[in-house]
PDB file of C-alpha atoms in Angstrom:
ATOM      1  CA  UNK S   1     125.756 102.039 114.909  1.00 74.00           C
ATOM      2  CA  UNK S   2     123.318  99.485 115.118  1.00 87.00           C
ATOM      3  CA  UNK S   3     120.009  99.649 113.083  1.00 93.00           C
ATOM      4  CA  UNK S   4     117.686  98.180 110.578  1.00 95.00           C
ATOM      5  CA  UNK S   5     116.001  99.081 107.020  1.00 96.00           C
ATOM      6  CA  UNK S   6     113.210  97.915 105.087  1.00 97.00           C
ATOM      7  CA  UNK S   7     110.527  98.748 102.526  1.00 98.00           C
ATOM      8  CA  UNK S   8     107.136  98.529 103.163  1.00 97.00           C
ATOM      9  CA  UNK S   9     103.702  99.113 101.291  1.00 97.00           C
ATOM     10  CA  UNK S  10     102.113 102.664 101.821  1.00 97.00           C
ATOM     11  CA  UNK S  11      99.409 100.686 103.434  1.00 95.00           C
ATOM     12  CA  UNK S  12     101.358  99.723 106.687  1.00 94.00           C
ATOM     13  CA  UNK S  13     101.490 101.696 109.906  1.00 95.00           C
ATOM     14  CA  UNK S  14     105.030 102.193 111.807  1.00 96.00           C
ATOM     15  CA  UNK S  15     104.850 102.856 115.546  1.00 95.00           C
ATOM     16  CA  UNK S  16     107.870 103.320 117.618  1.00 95.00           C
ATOM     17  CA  UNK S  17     107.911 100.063 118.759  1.00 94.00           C
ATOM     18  CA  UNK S  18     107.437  98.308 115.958  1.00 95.00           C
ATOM     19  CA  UNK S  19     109.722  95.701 115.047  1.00 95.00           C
ATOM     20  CA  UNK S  20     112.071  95.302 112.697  1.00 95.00           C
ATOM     21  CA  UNK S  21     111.539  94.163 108.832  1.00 95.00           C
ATOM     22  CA  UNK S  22     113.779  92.109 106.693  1.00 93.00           C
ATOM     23  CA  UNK S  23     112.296  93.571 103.443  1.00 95.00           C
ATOM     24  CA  UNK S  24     115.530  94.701 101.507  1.00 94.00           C
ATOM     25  CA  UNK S  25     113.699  94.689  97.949  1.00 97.00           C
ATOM     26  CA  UNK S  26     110.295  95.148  96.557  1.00 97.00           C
ATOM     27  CA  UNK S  27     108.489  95.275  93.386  1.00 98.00           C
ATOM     28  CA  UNK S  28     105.705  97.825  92.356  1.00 98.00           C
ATOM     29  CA  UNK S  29     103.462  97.289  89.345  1.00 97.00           C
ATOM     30  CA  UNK S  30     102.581 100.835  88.240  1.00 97.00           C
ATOM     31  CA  UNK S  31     101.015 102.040  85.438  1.00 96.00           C
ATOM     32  CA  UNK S  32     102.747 104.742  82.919  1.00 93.00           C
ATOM     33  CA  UNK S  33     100.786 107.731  84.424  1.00 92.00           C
ATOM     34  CA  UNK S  34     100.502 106.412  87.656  1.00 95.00           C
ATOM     35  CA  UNK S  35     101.917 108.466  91.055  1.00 97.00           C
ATOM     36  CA  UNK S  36     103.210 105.763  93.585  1.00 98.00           C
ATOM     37  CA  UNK S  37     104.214 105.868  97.235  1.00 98.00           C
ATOM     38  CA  UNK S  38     106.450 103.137  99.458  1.00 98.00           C
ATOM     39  CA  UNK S  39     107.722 103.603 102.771  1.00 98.00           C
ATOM     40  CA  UNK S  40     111.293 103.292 104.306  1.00 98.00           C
ATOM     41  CA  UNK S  41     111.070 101.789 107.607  1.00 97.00           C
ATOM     42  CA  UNK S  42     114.392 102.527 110.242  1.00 96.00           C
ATOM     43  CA  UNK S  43     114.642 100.881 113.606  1.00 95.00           C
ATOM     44  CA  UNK S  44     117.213 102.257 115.893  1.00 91.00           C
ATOM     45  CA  UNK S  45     119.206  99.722 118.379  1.00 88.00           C
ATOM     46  CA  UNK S  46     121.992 101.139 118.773  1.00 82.00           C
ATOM     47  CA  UNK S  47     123.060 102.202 122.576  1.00 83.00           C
ATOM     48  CA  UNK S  48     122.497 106.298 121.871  1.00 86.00           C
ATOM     49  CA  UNK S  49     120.741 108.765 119.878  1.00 89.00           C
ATOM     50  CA  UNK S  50     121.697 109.073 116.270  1.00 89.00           C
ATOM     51  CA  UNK S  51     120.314 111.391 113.126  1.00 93.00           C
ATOM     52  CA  UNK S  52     119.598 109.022 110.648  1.00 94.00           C
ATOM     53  CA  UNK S  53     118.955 110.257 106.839  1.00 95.00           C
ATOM     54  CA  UNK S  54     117.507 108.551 103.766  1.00 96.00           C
ATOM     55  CA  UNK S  55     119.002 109.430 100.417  1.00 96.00           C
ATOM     56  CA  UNK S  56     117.126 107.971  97.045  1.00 97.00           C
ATOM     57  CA  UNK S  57     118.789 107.579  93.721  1.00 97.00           C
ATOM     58  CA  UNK S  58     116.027 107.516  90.670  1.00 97.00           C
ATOM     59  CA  UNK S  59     115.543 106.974  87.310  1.00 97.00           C
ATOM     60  CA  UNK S  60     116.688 110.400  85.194  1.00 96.00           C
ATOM     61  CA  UNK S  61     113.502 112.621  84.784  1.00 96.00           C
ATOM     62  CA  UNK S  62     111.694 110.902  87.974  1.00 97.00           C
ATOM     63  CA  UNK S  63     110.226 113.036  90.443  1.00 97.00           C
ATOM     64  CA  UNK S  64     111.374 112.197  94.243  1.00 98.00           C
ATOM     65  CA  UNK S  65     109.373 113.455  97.762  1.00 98.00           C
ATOM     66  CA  UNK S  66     110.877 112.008 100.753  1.00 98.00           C
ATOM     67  CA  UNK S  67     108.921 112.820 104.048  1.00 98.00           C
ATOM     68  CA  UNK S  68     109.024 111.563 107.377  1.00 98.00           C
ATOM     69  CA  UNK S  69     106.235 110.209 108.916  1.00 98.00           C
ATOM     70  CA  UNK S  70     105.680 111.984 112.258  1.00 97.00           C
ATOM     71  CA  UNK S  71     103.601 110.735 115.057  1.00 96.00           C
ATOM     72  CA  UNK S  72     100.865 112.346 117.200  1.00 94.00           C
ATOM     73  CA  UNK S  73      99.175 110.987 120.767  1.00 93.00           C
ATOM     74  CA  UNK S  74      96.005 108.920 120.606  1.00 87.00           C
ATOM     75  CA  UNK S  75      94.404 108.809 124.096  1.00 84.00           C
ATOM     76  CA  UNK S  76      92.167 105.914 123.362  1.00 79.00           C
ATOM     77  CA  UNK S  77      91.045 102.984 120.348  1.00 72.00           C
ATOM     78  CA  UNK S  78      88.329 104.574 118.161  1.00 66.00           C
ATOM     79  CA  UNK S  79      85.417 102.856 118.348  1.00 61.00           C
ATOM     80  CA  UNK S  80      85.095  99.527 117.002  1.00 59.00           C
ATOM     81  CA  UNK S  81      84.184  98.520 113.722  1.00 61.00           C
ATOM     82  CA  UNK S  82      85.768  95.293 113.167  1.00 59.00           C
ATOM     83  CA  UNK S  83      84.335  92.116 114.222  1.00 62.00           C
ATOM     84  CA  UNK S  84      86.234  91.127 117.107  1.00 67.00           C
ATOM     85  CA  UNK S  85      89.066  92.952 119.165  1.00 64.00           C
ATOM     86  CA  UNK S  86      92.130  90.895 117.465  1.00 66.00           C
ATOM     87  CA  UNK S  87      91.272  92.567 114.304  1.00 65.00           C
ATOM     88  CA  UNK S  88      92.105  96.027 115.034  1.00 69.00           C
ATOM     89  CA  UNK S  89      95.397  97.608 113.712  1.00 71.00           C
ATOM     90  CA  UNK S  90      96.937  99.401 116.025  1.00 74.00           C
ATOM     91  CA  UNK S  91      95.370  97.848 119.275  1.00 72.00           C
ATOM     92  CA  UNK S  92      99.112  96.988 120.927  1.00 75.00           C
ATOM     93  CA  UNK S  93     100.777 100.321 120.329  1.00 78.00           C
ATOM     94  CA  UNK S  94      97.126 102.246 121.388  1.00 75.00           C
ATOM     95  CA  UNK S  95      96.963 104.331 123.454  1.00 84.00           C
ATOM     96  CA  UNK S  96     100.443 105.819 122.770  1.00 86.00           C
ATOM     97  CA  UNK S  97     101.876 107.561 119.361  1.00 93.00           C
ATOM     98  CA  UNK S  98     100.093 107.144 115.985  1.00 92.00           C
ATOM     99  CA  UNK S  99     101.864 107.553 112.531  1.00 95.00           C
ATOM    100  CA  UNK S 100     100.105 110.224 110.856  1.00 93.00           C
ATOM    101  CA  UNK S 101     101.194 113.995 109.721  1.00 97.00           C
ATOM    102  CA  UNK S 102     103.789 113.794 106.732  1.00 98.00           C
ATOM    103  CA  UNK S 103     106.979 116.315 107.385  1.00 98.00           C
ATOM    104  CA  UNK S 104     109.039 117.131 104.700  1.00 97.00           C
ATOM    105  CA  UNK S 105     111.927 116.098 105.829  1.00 97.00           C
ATOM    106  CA  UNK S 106     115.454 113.690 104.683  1.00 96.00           C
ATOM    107  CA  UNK S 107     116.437 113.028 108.597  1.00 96.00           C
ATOM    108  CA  UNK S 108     115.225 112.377 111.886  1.00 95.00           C
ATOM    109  CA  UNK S 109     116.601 111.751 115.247  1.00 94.00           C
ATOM    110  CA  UNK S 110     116.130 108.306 116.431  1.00 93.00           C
ATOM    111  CA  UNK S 111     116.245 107.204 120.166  1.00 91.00           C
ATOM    112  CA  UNK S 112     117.528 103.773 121.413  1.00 91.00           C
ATOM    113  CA  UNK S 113     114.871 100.956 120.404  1.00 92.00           C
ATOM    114  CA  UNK S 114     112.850 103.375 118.413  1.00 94.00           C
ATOM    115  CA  UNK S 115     111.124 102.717 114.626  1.00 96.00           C
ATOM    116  CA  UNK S 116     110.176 105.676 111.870  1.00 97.00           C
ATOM    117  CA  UNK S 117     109.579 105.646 108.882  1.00 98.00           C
ATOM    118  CA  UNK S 118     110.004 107.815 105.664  1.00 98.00           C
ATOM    119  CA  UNK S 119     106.978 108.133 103.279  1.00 98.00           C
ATOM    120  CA  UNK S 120     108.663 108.182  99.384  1.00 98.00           C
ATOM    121  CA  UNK S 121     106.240 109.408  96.507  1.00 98.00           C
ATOM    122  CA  UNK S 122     107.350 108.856  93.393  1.00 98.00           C
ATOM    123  CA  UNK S 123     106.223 110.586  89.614  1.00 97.00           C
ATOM    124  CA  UNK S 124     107.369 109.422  87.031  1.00 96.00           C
ATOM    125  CA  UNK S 125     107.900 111.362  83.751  1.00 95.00           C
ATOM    126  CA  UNK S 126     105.209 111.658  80.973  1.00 90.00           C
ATOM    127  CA  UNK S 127     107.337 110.005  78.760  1.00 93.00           C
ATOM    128  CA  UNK S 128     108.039 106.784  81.086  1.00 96.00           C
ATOM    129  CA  UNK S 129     109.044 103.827  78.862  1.00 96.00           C
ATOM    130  CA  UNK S 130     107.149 100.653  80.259  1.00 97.00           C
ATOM    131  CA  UNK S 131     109.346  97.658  81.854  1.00 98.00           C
ATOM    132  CA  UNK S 132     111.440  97.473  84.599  1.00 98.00           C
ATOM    133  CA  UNK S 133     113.017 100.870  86.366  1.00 98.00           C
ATOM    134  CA  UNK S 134     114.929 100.644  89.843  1.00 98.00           C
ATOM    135  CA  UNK S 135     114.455 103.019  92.328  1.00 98.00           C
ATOM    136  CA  UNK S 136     117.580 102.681  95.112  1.00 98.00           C
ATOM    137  CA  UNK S 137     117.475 103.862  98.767  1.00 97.00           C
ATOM    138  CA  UNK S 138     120.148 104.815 101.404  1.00 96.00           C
ATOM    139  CA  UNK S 139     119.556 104.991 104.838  1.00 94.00           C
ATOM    140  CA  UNK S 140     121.959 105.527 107.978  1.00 91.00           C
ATOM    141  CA  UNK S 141     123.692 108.069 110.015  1.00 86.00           C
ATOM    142  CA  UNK S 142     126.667 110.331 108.649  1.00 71.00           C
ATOM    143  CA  UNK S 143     128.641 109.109 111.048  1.00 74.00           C
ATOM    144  CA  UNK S 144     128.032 106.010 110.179  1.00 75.00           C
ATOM    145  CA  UNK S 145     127.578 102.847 107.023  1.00 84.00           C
ATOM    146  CA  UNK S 146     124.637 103.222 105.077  1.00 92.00           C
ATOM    147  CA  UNK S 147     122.701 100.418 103.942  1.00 95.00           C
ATOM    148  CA  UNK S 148     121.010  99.953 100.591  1.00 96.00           C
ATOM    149  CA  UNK S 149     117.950  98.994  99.494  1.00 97.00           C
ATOM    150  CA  UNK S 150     115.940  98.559  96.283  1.00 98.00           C
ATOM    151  CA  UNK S 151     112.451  99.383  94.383  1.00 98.00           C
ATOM    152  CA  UNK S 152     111.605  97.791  91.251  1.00 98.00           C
ATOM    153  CA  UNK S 153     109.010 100.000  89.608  1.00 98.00           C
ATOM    154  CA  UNK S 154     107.464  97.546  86.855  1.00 98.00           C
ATOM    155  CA  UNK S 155     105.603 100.251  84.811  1.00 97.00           C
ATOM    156  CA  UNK S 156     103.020  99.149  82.549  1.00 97.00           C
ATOM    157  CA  UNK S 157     101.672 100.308  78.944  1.00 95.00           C
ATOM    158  CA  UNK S 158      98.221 101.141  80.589  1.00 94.00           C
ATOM    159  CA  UNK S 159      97.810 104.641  81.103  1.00 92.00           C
ATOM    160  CA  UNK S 160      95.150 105.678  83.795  1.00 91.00           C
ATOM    161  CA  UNK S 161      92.117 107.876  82.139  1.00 90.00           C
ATOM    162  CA  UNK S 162      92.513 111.576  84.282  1.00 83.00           C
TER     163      UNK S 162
END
């Protein structure tokens, strides 16, 4: 099977046709208190359908949501608010399929040329030393290899006030 993995910020948008990202590690400052979120970006090229599944292995005492970023139909652009044309996100892929709703869910089924992605959210524990902590990420089908990737949480001593 034929496909491609990559983080991303929690800022970026994945449409279906969306191409694929290089982006096999990444590094989040965070502070001690601080809930996170990352995506996991999957494009598809194989030749047929396949279920593909992303599998995270955390830090002991971190708290792990995987869902999958679903899509829903957007008839038109929303009215403009950027300066000129070129600046809206989105404007290629619209109208068509949106990322938006969140499903709690490890897997998807992926047709031939097609991107998803998986929306992580990560806690970490109360009693998070600062420095480094690595977050790692599998992603594939069962039938076939998986490929790795890799989060660098860089926690901080600064606590944010709640």
């Amino acid at each position: 099977m034929k496909f491609s993995t990559w983080l991303a910020s929690a800022l970026v948008r994945h449409y279906p046709a969306t191409p694929a990202k290089t982006k096999r590690s990444m590094t989040l400052d965070v502070a001690r208190n601080e809930r996170f979120h990352f995506q996991v970006g999957i494009r598809q090229d194989g030749l047929d359908a396949a279920w593909m599944t992303l599998k995270v292995k955390a830090p002991k005492g971190w708290t792990i949501r995987i869902r999958r970023v679903g899509y829903v139909p957007m008839a038109h652009l929303n009215t403009p608010i950027m300066p000129t044309d070129a600046d809206v996100e989105g404007r290629e892929h619209t109208p068509g399929l949106v990322p938006d709703p969140l499903f709690d869910e490890t897997i998807i089924k992926m047709g031939r040329k097609e991107t998803h992605a998986f929306w992580v959210t990560v806690t970490p524990p109360a009693s998070v030393k600062p420095g480094k902590h690595v977050i790692t990420l599998e992603s594939g089908s069962d039938g076939g290899p998986f490929k790795s990737l890799a989060l660098t949480a860089n926690v901080s001593s600064v606590k944010i006030p709640t």
